[in-house]
Coordinates of C-alpha atoms and ligand atoms in Angstrom, one line a residue:
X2 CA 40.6 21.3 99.1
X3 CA 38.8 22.9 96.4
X4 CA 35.3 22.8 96.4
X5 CA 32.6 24.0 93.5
X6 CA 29.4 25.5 95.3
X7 CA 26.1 26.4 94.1
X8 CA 25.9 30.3 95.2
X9 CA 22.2 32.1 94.9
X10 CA 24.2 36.0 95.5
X11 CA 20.4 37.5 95.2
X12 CA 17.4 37.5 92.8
X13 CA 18.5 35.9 89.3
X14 CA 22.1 35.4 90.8
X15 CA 23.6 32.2 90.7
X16 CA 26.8 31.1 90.4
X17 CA 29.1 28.1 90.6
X18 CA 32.0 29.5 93.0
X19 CA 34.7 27.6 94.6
X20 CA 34.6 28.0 98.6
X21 CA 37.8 25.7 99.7
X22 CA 37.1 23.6 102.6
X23 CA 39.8 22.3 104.9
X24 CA 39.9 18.9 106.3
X25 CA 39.4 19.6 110.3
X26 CA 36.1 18.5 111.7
X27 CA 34.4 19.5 114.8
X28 CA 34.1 15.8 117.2
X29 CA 30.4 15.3 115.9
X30 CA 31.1 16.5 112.6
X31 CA 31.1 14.2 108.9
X32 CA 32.9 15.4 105.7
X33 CA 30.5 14.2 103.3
X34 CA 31.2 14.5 99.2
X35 CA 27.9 15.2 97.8
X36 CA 27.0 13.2 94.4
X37 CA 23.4 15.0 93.6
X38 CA 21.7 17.8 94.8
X39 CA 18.2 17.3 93.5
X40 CA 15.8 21.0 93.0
X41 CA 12.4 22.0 94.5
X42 CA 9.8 24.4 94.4
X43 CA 11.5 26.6 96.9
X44 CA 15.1 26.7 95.3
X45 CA 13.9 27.8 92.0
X46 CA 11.5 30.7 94.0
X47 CA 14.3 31.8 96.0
X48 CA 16.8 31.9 93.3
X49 CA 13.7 33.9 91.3
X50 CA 13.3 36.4 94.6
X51 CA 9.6 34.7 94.7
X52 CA 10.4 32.9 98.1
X53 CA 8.0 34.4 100.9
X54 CA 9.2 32.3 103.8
X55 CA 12.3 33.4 106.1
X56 CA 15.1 32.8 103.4
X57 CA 18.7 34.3 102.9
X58 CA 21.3 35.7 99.8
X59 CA 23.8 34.7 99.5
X60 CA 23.2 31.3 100.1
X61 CA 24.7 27.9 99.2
X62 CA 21.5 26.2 98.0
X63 CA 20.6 22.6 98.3
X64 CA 18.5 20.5 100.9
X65 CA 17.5 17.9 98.8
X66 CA 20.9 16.0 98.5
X67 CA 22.6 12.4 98.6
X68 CA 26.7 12.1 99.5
X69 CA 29.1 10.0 100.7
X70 CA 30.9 10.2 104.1
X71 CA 35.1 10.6 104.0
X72 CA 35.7 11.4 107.4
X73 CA 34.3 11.8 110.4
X74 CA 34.8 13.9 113.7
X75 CA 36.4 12.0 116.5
X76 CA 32.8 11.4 118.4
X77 CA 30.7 10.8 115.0
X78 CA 33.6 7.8 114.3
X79 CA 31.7 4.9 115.3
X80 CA 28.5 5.8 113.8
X81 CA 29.6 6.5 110.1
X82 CA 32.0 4.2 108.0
X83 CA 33.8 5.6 104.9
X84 CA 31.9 5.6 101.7
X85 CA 28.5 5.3 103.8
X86 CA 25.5 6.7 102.0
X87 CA 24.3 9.9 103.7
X88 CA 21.2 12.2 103.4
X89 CA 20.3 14.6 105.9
X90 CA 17.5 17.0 107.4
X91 CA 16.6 20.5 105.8
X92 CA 15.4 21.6 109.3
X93 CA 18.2 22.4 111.5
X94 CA 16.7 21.8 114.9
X95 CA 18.1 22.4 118.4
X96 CA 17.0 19.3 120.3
X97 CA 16.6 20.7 123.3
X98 CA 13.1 23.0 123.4
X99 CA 9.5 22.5 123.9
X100 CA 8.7 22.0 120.2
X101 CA 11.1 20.1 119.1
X102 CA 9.7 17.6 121.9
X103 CA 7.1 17.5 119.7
X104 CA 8.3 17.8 116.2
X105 CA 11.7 19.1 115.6
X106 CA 10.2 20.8 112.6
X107 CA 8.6 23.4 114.3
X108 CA 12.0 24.3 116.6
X109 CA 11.8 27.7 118.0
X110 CA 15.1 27.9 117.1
X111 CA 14.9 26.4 113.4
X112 CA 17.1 27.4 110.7
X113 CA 16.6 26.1 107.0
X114 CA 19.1 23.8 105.0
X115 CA 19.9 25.7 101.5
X116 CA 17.4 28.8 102.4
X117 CA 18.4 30.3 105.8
X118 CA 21.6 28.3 106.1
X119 CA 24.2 27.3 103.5
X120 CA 22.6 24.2 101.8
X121 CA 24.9 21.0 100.6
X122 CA 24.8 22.3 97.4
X123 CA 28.7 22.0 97.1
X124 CA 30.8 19.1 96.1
X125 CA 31.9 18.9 99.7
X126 CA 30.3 19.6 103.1
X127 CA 30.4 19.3 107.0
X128 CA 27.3 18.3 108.5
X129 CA 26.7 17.5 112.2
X130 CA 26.1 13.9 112.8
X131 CA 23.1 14.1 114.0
X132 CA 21.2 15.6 111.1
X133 CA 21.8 12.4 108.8
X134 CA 20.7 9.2 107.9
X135 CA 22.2 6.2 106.6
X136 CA 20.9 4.8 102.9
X137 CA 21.5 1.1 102.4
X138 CA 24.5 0.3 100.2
X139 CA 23.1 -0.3 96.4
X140 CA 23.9 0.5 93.2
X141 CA 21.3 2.7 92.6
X142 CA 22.2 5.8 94.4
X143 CA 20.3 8.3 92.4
X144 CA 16.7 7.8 93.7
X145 CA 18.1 8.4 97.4
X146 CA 18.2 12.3 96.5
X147 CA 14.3 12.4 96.7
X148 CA 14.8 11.3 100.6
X149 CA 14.3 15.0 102.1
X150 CA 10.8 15.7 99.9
X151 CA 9.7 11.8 100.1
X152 CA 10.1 12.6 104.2
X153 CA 8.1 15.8 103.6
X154 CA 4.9 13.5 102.2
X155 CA 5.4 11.0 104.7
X156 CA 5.9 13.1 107.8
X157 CA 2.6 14.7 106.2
X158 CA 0.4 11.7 105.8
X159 CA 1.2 10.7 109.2
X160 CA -0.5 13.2 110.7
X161 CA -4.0 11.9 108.6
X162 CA -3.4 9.0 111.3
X163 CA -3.9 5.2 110.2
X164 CA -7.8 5.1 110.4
X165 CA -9.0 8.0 108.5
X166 CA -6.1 6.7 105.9
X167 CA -7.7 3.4 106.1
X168 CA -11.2 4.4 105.6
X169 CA -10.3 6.5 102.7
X170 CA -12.0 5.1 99.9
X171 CA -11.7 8.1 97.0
X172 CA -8.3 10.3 97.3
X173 CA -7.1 13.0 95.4
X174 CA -3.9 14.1 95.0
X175 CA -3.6 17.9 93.3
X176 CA -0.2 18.4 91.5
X177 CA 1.8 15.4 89.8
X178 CA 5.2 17.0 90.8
X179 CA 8.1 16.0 93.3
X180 CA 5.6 15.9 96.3
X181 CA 2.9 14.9 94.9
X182 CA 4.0 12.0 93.2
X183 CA 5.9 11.1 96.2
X184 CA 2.5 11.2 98.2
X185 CA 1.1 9.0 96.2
X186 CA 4.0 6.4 96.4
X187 CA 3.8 7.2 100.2
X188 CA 0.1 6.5 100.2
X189 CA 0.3 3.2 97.9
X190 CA 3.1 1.9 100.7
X191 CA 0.4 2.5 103.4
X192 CA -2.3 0.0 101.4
X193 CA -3.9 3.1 100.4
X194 CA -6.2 2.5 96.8
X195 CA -8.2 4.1 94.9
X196 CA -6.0 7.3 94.3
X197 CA -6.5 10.0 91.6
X198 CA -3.7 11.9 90.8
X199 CA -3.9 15.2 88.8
X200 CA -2.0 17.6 87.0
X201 CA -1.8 20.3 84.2
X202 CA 1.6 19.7 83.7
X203 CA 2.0 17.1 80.6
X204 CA 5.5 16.2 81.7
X205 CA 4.3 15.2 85.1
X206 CA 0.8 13.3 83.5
X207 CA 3.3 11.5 81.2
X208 CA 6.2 10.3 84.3
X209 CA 3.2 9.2 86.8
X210 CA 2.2 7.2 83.8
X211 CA 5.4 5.8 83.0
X212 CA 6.3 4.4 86.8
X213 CA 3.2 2.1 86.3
X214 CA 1.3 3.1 90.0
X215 CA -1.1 0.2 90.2
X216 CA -3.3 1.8 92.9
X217 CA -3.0 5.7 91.2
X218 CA -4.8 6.9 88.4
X219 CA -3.3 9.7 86.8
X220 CA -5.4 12.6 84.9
X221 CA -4.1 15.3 82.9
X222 CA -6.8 18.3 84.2
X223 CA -7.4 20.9 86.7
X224 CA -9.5 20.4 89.0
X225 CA -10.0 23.0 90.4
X226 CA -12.2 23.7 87.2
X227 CA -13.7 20.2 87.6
X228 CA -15.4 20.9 90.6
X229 CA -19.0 20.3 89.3
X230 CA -18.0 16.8 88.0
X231 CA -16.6 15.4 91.5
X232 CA -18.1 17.8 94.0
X233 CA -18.5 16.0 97.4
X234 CA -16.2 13.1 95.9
X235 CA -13.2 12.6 98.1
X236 CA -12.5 11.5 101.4
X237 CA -8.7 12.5 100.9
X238 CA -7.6 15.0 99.3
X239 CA -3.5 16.0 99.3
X240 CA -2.4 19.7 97.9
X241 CA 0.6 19.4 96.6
X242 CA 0.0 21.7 93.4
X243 CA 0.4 25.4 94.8
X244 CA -2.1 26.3 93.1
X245 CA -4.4 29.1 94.7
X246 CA -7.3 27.8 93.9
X247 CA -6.6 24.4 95.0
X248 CA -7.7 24.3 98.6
X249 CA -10.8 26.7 97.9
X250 CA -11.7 24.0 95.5
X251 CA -11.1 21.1 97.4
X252 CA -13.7 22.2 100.0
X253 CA -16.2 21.8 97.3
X254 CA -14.6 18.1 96.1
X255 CA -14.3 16.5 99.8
X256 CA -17.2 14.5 101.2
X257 CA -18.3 15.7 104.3
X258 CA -15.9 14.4 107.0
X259 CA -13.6 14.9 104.5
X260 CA -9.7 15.5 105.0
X261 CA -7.3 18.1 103.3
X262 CA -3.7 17.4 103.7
X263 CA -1.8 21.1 102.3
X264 CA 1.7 20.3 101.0
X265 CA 1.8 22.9 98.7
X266 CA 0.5 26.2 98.2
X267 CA 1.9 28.6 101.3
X268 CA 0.5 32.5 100.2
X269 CA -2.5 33.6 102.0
X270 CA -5.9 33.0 100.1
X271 CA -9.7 33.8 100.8
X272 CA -11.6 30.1 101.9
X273 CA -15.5 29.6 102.9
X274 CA -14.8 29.1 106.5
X275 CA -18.2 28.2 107.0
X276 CA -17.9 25.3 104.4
X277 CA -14.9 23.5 107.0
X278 CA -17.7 23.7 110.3
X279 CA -20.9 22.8 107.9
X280 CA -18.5 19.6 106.3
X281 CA -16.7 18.9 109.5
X282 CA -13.7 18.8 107.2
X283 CA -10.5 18.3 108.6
X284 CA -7.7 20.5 107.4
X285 CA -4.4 19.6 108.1
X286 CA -0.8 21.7 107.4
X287 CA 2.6 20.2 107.4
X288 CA 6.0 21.4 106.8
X289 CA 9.1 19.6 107.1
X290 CA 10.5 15.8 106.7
X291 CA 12.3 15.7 110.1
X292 CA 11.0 12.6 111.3
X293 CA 9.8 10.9 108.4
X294 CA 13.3 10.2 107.2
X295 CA 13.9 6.3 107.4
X296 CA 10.8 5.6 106.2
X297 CA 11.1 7.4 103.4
X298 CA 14.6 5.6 103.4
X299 CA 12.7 2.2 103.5
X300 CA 10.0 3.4 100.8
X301 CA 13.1 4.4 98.4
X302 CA 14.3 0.5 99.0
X303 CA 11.4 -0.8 97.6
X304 CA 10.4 1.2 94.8
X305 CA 14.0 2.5 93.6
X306 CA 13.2 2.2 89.6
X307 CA 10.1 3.6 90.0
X308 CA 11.1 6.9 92.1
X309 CA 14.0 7.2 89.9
X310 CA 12.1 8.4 86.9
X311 CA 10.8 11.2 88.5
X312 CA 14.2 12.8 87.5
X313 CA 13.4 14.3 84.0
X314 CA 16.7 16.5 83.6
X315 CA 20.5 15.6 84.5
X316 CA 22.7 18.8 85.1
X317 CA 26.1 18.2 85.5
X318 CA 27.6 21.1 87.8
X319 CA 29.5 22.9 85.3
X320 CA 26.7 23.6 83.4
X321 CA 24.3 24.9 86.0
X322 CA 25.3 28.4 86.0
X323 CA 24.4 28.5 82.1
X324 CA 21.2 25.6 83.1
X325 CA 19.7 28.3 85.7
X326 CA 20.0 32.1 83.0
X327 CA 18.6 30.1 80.0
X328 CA 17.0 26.8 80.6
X329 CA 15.1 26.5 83.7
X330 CA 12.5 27.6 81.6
X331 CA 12.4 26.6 78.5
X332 CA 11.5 22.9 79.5
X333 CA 9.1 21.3 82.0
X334 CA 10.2 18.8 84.4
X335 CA 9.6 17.3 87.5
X336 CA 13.1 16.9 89.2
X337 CA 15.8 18.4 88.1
X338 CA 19.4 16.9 89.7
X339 CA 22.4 18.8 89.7
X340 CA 25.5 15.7 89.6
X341 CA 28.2 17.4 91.6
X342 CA 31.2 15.5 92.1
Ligands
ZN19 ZN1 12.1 21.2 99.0
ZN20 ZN1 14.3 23.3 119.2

């Protein structure tokens, strides 16, 4: 069977290359036809040679990704009809050691969907059974592809825990892209208020505004050169900007007690240390949605328009070779989805 994939070969190198794929599956094993691959931050630094995590060329990328199932190996039968709407983890886990008792994220073993593996960036792949999740049958399939980074904001806010989330009275969400936004739908669905969401990006200001978040305001600023005007405002703050100076600055902007959730930035910086003891402030790192997968599923279910307009730009696949050397770019967006089928 022919099958069109999305190939980084190294820095700057993409290309749309077809990598037949035969029909026999392994007994826990689901052909899937992917319909959208959606991009992140991380796709666009590795195909830029800016990644600094573990990563791989050539790769297949893609771990942001909604599909259909059209077979199944002969132990994954009774789990997965035809047709079923799939979407899967970007952390390939083992299962079986001590950390992924704990949070399958953090397996000593881990390999990375679309970074350090081949990612289902291709119009078909075959995915073990056990790293995907069912999306309800609807008519609105597009949204679904924002599953993997929604996970990644909810798996996140989980670890803030229910009681500092409930005593949060001022939050702050740095960086109205993908995660960010996501957060703040994540945080809304938790009867979370009171949330300030901000960005530099207009594109970003001008789709928060558009999806009509009741309990989110959004502001079109950097804070982090605000700090004056809101130090020691926050209970909550969420960094989902990658900017540099976001988590120096939020020290300033949390309340003492305070809590910083770091989605984002990932290079080392310089912080006041002393700032985190003399504020008690909590500061909290996550990585990975593994975990946080049906409820982001559910979360999708209930706000599908809204999450939908988060994605600014339609490629179809044929055009992504050209899309990736002379547009990526030239126009701001917050997610791009490549239709692939
Ligand atoms: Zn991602
Ligand atoms: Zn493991």
């Amino acid at each position: 069977m022919n099958n069109l994939s999305l190939v980084i070969e190294s820095k700057q190198q993409l290309k749309c290359i077809n990598k037949p794929i035969d029909d026999h599956l392994l007994p826990d094993e689901v052909l899937i036809k992917v319909h959208y691959v959606a991009l992140c931050g991380s796709d666009i630094k590795l195909y830029k040679g800016q990644y600094t995590a573990p990563h791989r060329y050539p790769i297949i990328l893609g771990h942001e990704w909604i599909g259909e199932v059209v077979a199944t190996g002969i132990s994954a039968e009774s789990k997965w009809c035809e047709k079923d709407l799939v979407t899967g983890d970007c952390s390939i886990y083992c299962g079986s050691c001590e950390q992924c008792k704990k949070n399958k994220n953090l397996c000593e073993r881990v390999q990375k969907r679309g970074i350090t593996i081949d990612g289902a960036g291709s119009q078909y792949v075959k995915i073990s059974s056990k790293y995907l999740y069912k999306c309800p049958k609807t008519a609105v399939t597009r949204p679904y592809v924002l599953t993997e980074p929604l996970a990644v904001a909810v798996e996140g806010i989980k670890k803030i825990g229910s009681q500092k989330l409930s005593e949060a009275k001022e939050v702050l969400i740095l960086g109205a892209g993908g995660i960010g936004a996501l957060s703040a739908i994540a945080l809304i669905d938790q009867g979370v208020s009171n949330i300030t969401i901000s960005d530099v990006e207009e594109v970003n200001i001008r789709t928060i505004q558009s999806m009509g978040l009741t309990n989110a305001t959004p502001i079109h600023a950097d804070m982090t050169k605000n700090v004056s005007e809101y130090v020691n405002h926050f209970d909550l703050i969420i960094e989902a900007s990658g900017n540099e100076n976001a988590i120096v600055s939020s020290l300033h902007l949390l309340r003492s007690g305070g809590t910083l959730l770091c989605l984002g930035h990932q290079n080392s910086i310089h912080i006041d240390f002393g700032m985190v003891i003399k504020k008690s402030l909590n500061i909290i790192g996550s990585i990975g949605g593994t975990g946080g997968f049906q409820e982001a599923i559910r979360i999708i279910e209930r706000n599908e328009k809204c999450i939908t307009k988060l994605i600014t730009r339609m490629v179809p696949i044929d055009l992504v070779q050209h899309f990736f050397s002379k547009e990526l770019d030239l126009q701001k967006n917050v997610k791009i989805v490549i239709e692939m089928n």
